[in-house]
Coordinates of C-alpha atoms in Angstrom, one line a residue:
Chain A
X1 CA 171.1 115.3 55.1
X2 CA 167.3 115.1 56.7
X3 CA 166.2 111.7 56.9
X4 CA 163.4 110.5 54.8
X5 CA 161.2 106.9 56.2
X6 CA 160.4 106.5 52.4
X7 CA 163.9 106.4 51.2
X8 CA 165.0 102.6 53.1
X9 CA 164.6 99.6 50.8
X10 CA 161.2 97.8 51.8
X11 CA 160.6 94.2 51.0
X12 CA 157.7 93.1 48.9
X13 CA 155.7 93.3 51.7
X14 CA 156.3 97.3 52.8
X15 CA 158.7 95.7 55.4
X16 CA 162.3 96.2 56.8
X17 CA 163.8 94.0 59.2
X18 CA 165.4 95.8 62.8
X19 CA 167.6 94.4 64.9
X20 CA 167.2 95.8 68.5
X21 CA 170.4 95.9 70.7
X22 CA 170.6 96.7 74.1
X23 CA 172.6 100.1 74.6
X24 CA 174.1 98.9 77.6
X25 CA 175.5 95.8 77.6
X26 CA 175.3 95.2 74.1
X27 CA 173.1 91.9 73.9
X28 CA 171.8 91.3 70.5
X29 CA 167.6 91.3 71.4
X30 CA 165.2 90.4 69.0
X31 CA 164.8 90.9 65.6
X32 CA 161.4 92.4 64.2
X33 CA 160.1 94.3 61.2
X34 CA 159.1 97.7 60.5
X35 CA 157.2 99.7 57.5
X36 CA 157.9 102.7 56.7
X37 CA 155.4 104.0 59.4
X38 CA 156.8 102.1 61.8
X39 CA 160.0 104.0 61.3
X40 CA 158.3 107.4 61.5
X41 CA 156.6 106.3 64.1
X42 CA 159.8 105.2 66.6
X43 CA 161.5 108.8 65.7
X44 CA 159.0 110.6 66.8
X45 CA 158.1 108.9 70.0
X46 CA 161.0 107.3 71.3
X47 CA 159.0 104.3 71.5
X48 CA 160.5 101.7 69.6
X49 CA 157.3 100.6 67.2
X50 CA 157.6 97.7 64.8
X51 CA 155.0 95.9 62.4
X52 CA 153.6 92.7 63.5
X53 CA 152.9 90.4 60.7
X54 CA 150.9 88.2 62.6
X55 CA 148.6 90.5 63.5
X56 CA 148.9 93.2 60.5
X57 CA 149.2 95.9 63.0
X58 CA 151.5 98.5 65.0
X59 CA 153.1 97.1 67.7
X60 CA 154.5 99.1 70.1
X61 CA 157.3 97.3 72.5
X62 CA 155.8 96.6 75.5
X63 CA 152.3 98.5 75.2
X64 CA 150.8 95.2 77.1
X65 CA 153.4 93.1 78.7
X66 CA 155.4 96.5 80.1
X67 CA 157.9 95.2 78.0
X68 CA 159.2 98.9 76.5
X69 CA 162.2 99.5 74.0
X70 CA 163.6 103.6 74.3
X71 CA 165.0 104.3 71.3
X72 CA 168.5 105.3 72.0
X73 CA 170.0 105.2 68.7
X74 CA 168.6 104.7 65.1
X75 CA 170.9 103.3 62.6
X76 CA 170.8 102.0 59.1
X77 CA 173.2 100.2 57.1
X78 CA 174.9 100.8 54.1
X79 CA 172.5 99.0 51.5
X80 CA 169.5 101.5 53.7
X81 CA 167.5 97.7 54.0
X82 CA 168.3 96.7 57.3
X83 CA 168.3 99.2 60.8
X84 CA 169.6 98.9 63.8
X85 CA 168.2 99.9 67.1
X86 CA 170.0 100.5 69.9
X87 CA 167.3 100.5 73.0
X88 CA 166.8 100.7 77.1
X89 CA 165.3 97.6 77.4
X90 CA 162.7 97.3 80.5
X91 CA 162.4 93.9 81.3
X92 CA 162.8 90.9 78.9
X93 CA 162.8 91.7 75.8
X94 CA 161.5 88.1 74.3
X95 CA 158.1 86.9 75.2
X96 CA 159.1 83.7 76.5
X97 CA 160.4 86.1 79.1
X98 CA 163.9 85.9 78.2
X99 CA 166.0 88.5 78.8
X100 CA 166.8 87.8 74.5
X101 CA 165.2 85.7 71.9
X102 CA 168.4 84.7 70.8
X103 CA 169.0 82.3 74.1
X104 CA 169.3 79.4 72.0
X105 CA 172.8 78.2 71.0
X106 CA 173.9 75.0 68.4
X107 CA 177.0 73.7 69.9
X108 CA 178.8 70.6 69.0
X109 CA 175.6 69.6 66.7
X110 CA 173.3 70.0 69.1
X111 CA 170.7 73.1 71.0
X112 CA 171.8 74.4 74.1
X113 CA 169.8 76.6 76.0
X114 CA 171.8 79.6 77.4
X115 CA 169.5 81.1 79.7
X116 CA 165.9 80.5 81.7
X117 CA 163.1 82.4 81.7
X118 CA 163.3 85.3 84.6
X119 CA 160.7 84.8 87.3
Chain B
X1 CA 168.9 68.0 71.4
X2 CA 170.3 67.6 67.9
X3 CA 170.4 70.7 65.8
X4 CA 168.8 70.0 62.3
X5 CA 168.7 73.2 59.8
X6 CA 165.6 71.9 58.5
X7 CA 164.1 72.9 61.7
X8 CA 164.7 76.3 61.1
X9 CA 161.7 78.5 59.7
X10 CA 162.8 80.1 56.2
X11 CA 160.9 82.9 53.9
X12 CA 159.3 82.0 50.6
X13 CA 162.7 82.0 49.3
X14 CA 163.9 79.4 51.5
X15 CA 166.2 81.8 53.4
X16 CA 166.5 83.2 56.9
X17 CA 168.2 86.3 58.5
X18 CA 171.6 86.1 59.8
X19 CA 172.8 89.1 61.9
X20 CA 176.8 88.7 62.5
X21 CA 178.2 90.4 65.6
X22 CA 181.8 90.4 66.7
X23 CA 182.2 88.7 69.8
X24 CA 185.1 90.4 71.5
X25 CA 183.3 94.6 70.9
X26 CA 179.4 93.2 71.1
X27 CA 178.9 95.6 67.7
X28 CA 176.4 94.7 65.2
X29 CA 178.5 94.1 61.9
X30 CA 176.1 93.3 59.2
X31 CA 173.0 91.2 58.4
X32 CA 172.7 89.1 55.7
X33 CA 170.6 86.0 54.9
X34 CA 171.4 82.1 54.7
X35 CA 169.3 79.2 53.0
X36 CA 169.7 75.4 55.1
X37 CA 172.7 74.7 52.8
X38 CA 174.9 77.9 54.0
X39 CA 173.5 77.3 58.0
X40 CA 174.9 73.3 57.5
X41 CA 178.0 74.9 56.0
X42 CA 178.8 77.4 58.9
X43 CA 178.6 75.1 60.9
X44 CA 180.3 72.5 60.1
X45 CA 183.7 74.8 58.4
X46 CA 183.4 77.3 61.0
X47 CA 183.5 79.6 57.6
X48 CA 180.2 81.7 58.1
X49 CA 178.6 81.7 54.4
X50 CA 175.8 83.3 53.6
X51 CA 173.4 83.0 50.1
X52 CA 174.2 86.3 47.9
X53 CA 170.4 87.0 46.5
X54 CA 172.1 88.9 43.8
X55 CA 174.5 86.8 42.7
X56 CA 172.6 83.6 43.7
X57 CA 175.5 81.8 45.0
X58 CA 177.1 81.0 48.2
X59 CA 178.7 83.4 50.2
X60 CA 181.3 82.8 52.0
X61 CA 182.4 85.6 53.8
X62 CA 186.0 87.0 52.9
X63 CA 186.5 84.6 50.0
X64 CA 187.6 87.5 47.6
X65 CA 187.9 90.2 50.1
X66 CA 189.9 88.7 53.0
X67 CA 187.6 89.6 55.4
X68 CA 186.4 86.5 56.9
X69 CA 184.2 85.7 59.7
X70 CA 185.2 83.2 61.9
X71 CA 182.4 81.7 63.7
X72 CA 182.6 81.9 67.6
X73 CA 178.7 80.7 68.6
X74 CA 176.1 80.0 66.4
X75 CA 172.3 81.3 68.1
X76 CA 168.8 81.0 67.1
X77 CA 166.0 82.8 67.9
X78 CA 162.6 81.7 70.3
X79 CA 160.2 82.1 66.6
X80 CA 163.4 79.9 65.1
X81 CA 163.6 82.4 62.3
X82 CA 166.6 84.5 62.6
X83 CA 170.1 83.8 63.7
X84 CA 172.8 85.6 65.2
X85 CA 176.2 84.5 64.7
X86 CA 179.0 85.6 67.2
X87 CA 182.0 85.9 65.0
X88 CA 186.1 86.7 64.8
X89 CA 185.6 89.5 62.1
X90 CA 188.7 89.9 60.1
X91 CA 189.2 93.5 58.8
X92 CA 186.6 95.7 58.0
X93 CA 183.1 94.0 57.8
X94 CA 181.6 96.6 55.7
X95 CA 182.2 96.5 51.8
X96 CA 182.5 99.8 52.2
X97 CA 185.6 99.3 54.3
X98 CA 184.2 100.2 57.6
X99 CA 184.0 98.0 60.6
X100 CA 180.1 97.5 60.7
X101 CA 177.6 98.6 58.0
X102 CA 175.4 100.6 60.5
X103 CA 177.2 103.4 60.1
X104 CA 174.9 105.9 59.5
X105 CA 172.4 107.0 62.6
X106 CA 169.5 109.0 62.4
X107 CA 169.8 111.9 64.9
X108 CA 167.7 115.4 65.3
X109 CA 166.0 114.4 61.9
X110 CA 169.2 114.2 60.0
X111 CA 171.6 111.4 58.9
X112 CA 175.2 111.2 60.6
X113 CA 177.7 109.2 59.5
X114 CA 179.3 107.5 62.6
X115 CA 183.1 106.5 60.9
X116 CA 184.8 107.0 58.1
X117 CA 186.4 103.9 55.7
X118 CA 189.4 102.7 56.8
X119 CA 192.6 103.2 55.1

Protein backbone atom coordinates (compact mmCIF):
# COMPACT_ATOMS: atom_id res chain seq x y z
CA UNK A 1 0.00 0.00 0.00
CA UNK A 2 1.59 3.69 -0.69
CA UNK A 3 2.68 5.28 2.34
CA UNK A 4 0.87 8.29 3.70
CA UNK A 5 3.17 10.90 6.46
CA UNK A 6 -0.37 11.78 7.71
CA UNK A 7 -1.43 8.35 8.64
CA UNK A 8 1.40 7.70 11.85
CA UNK A 9 -0.03 8.59 15.32
CA UNK A 10 1.38 12.14 16.37
CA UNK A 11 1.60 13.25 19.92
CA UNK A 12 -0.22 16.34 21.11
CA UNK A 13 2.47 18.21 19.92
CA UNK A 14 2.40 17.04 15.85
CA UNK A 15 5.35 14.86 17.08
CA UNK A 16 6.67 11.21 16.67
CA UNK A 17 9.50 9.89 18.36
CA UNK A 18 12.50 7.99 15.92
CA UNK A 19 14.98 5.90 16.93
CA UNK A 20 18.09 6.04 14.64
CA UNK A 21 20.17 2.75 14.41
CA UNK A 22 23.20 2.36 12.76
CA UNK A 23 22.82 -0.03 9.58
CA UNK A 24 26.04 -1.49 10.21
CA UNK A 25 26.92 -2.43 13.31
CA UNK A 26 23.68 -2.05 14.76
CA UNK A 27 24.30 0.49 17.71
CA UNK A 28 21.22 1.98 18.99
CA UNK A 29 22.04 6.10 18.19
CA UNK A 30 19.93 8.66 19.43
CA UNK A 31 16.54 9.14 19.79
CA UNK A 32 14.79 12.33 18.25
CA UNK A 33 11.33 13.46 17.05
CA UNK A 34 9.72 13.98 13.83
CA UNK A 35 6.32 15.71 12.46
CA UNK A 36 4.76 14.65 9.89
CA UNK A 37 6.98 16.86 7.61
CA UNK A 38 9.84 15.75 8.99
CA UNK A 39 8.88 12.25 7.73
CA UNK A 40 8.16 13.49 4.20
CA UNK A 41 10.96 15.26 4.34
CA UNK A 42 13.72 12.23 5.18
CA UNK A 43 11.87 10.09 2.19
CA UNK A 44 12.41 12.31 -0.16
CA UNK A 45 15.95 13.30 0.46
CA UNK A 46 17.62 10.62 2.06
CA UNK A 47 18.64 12.98 4.65
CA UNK A 48 17.51 11.84 7.86
CA UNK A 49 15.46 15.21 9.05
CA UNK A 50 13.94 15.43 12.52
CA UNK A 51 12.03 18.25 14.55
CA UNK A 52 13.92 20.06 17.07
CA UNK A 53 11.84 21.14 19.94
CA UNK A 54 14.22 23.30 21.30
CA UNK A 55 14.49 25.30 18.53
CA UNK A 56 10.85 24.76 16.76
CA UNK A 57 12.57 23.95 13.53
CA UNK A 58 13.80 21.30 10.87
CA UNK A 59 16.82 19.82 11.72
CA UNK A 60 18.59 18.11 9.39
CA UNK A 61 21.41 15.56 10.82
CA UNK A 62 24.53 17.03 10.52
CA UNK A 63 23.64 20.20 8.30
CA UNK A 64 26.34 22.12 10.79
CA UNK A 65 28.53 19.78 12.67
CA UNK A 66 28.94 17.26 9.31
CA UNK A 67 27.30 15.08 11.44
CA UNK A 68 24.87 13.34 8.50
CA UNK A 69 22.30 10.38 9.01
CA UNK A 70 21.60 8.43 5.18
CA UNK A 71 18.47 6.97 5.48
CA UNK A 72 18.91 3.42 4.83
CA UNK A 73 15.80 2.02 5.94
CA UNK A 74 12.43 3.52 7.18
CA UNK A 75 10.46 1.55 9.54
CA UNK A 76 7.32 1.94 11.65
CA UNK A 77 5.94 -0.21 14.26
CA UNK A 78 2.89 -1.83 14.70
CA UNK A 79 0.89 0.80 16.79
CA UNK A 80 2.25 3.43 13.45
CA UNK A 81 3.55 5.88 16.66
CA UNK A 82 7.04 5.13 16.89
CA UNK A 83 9.78 4.68 13.59
CA UNK A 84 12.74 3.37 13.25
CA UNK A 85 15.59 4.57 11.20
CA UNK A 86 18.14 2.62 10.20
CA UNK A 87 21.16 5.16 9.00
CA UNK A 88 25.00 5.54 7.64
CA UNK A 89 26.11 7.42 10.35
CA UNK A 90 29.15 9.96 9.45
CA UNK A 91 30.90 10.67 12.40
CA UNK A 92 29.39 10.71 16.01
CA UNK A 93 26.15 10.72 16.03
CA UNK A 94 25.64 12.51 19.66
CA UNK A 95 26.77 16.05 20.18
CA UNK A 96 28.94 15.40 22.97
CA UNK A 97 30.84 13.70 20.22
CA UNK A 98 30.02 10.29 21.04
CA UNK A 99 29.88 7.84 18.75
CA UNK A 100 25.98 7.27 20.61
CA UNK A 101 24.00 9.19 23.11
CA UNK A 102 23.20 6.26 24.75
CA UNK A 103 27.02 5.89 26.30
CA UNK A 104 25.75 6.03 29.65
CA UNK A 105 25.20 2.72 31.58
CA UNK A 106 23.51 2.16 35.44
CA UNK A 107 25.29 -0.87 36.68
CA UNK A 108 25.32 -2.19 40.16
CA UNK A 109 23.30 1.15 41.24
CA UNK A 110 25.53 3.39 39.88
CA UNK A 111 26.50 5.48 36.16
CA UNK A 112 29.15 4.15 34.23
CA UNK A 113 30.41 5.78 31.37
CA UNK A 114 30.99 3.33 28.36
CA UNK A 115 32.71 5.34 26.02
CA UNK A 116 34.80 8.90 25.57
CA UNK A 117 34.33 11.44 23.42
CA UNK A 118 36.36 10.81 19.84
CA UNK A 119 39.00 13.39 19.29
CA UNK B 1 28.22 7.95 40.65
CA UNK B 2 24.93 6.62 42.11
CA UNK B 3 22.14 6.23 39.75
CA UNK B 4 18.90 7.97 41.17
CA UNK B 5 15.64 7.76 38.77
CA UNK B 6 14.72 11.01 39.91
CA UNK B 7 17.51 12.32 37.92
CA UNK B 8 16.05 11.31 34.89
CA UNK B 9 14.14 13.97 32.69
CA UNK B 10 10.33 12.82 32.31
CA UNK B 11 7.29 14.42 29.94
CA UNK B 12 4.39 16.19 31.49
CA UNK B 13 3.19 12.83 32.29
CA UNK B 14 5.98 11.90 34.32
CA UNK B 15 7.23 9.27 31.81
CA UNK B 16 10.17 8.65 29.60
CA UNK B 17 10.92 6.53 26.44
CA UNK B 18 12.29 3.21 26.79
CA UNK B 19 13.50 1.54 23.51
CA UNK B 20 14.24 -2.41 24.24
CA UNK B 21 16.78 -4.13 22.00
CA UNK B 22 17.86 -7.68 22.18
CA UNK B 23 21.25 -7.99 23.06
CA UNK B 24 22.53 -11.07 21.36
CA UNK B 25 20.76 -9.81 17.32
CA UNK B 26 21.37 -5.81 18.04
CA UNK B 27 17.39 -5.51 16.64
CA UNK B 28 15.21 -2.87 17.79
CA UNK B 29 12.24 -4.75 19.51
CA UNK B 30 9.76 -2.18 20.64
CA UNK B 31 9.61 1.18 22.50
CA UNK B 32 7.48 1.79 25.11
CA UNK B 33 7.58 4.32 28.08
CA UNK B 34 8.39 4.08 31.97
CA UNK B 35 7.51 6.52 34.82
CA UNK B 36 10.50 6.59 37.97
CA UNK B 37 8.59 3.81 39.66
CA UNK B 38 8.92 1.20 36.60
CA UNK B 39 12.89 2.47 35.96
CA UNK B 40 13.52 1.63 40.07
CA UNK B 41 11.61 -1.57 39.38
CA UNK B 42 13.78 -2.77 36.27
CA UNK B 43 16.28 -2.36 37.89
CA UNK B 44 16.24 -3.67 40.84
CA UNK B 45 13.98 -7.31 39.61
CA UNK B 46 15.82 -7.41 36.48
CA UNK B 47 12.00 -7.66 35.14
CA UNK B 48 11.87 -4.74 32.53
CA UNK B 49 8.30 -3.04 33.38
CA UNK B 50 7.10 -0.48 31.66
CA UNK B 51 3.78 2.05 32.56
CA UNK B 52 0.80 0.97 30.08
CA UNK B 53 -0.78 4.65 29.21
CA UNK B 54 -3.94 2.76 28.39
CA UNK B 55 -4.35 0.68 30.97
CA UNK B 56 -2.62 3.01 33.60
CA UNK B 57 -0.80 0.30 35.30
CA UNK B 58 2.44 -1.26 35.41
CA UNK B 59 3.79 -3.21 32.80
CA UNK B 60 5.73 -5.74 33.28
CA UNK B 61 6.65 -7.30 30.29
CA UNK B 62 5.43 -10.99 29.66
CA UNK B 63 3.35 -11.10 32.77
CA UNK B 64 0.23 -12.52 30.80
CA UNK B 65 1.90 -13.24 27.57
CA UNK B 66 5.11 -15.05 28.54
CA UNK B 67 7.20 -12.98 26.74
CA UNK B 68 9.43 -11.46 29.17
CA UNK B 69 12.35 -9.22 28.89
CA UNK B 70 15.21 -9.99 30.84
CA UNK B 71 17.29 -7.05 31.40
CA UNK B 72 20.97 -7.42 30.23
CA UNK B 73 22.20 -3.35 30.59
CA UNK B 74 20.31 -0.62 31.45
CA UNK B 75 21.55 2.85 29.23
CA UNK B 76 20.60 6.46 29.39
CA UNK B 77 20.85 8.95 27.02
CA UNK B 78 23.45 12.38 27.01
CA UNK B 79 19.83 14.80 27.31
CA UNK B 80 18.96 12.00 30.22
CA UNK B 81 15.55 11.51 28.55
CA UNK B 82 15.34 8.30 26.87
CA UNK B 83 16.67 4.85 27.75
CA UNK B 84 17.63 1.91 25.98
CA UNK B 85 17.50 -1.32 27.66
CA UNK B 86 19.59 -4.29 26.26
CA UNK B 87 17.45 -7.23 27.00
CA UNK B 88 17.05 -11.38 26.79
CA UNK B 89 13.69 -11.15 24.81
CA UNK B 90 11.70 -14.31 25.36
CA UNK B 91 9.44 -15.20 22.31
CA UNK B 92 8.15 -12.89 20.10
CA UNK B 93 8.32 -9.17 21.33
CA UNK B 94 5.56 -7.98 19.16
CA UNK B 95 1.83 -8.43 20.40
CA UNK B 96 1.41 -9.18 17.17
CA UNK B 97 3.59 -12.30 17.50
CA UNK B 98 6.53 -11.12 15.57
CA UNK B 99 9.94 -10.66 16.84
CA UNK B 100 10.22 -6.78 16.78
CA UNK B 101 7.27 -4.40 16.09
CA UNK B 102 9.14 -2.54 13.23
CA UNK B 103 8.06 -4.68 10.92
CA UNK B 104 6.72 -2.63 8.42
CA UNK B 105 9.43 -0.38 6.20
CA UNK B 106 8.68 2.15 3.94
CA UNK B 107 10.30 1.43 0.52
CA UNK B 108 9.75 3.03 -3.20
CA UNK B 109 6.71 4.96 -1.55
CA UNK B 110 5.02 1.82 -0.48
CA UNK B 111 4.65 -0.08 2.83
CA UNK B 112 6.44 -3.66 3.01
CA UNK B 113 5.93 -5.87 5.63
CA UNK B 114 9.38 -7.37 6.61
CA UNK B 115 8.01 -10.90 8.52
CA UNK B 116 5.16 -12.58 9.01
CA UNK B 117 3.72 -13.65 12.85
CA UNK B 118 5.10 -16.52 14.06
CA UNK B 119 3.32 -19.71 14.53
Amino acid sequence: MPFDPSTLVYNDAGLIPAIAQDHQSGDVLMMAWMNAEAVARTLETGKVTYWSRSRQAFWVKGESSGHAQRLVDFRLDCDRDCLLVLVDQTGPACHTNRRTCFYTAVRDGGEVELMAPEV
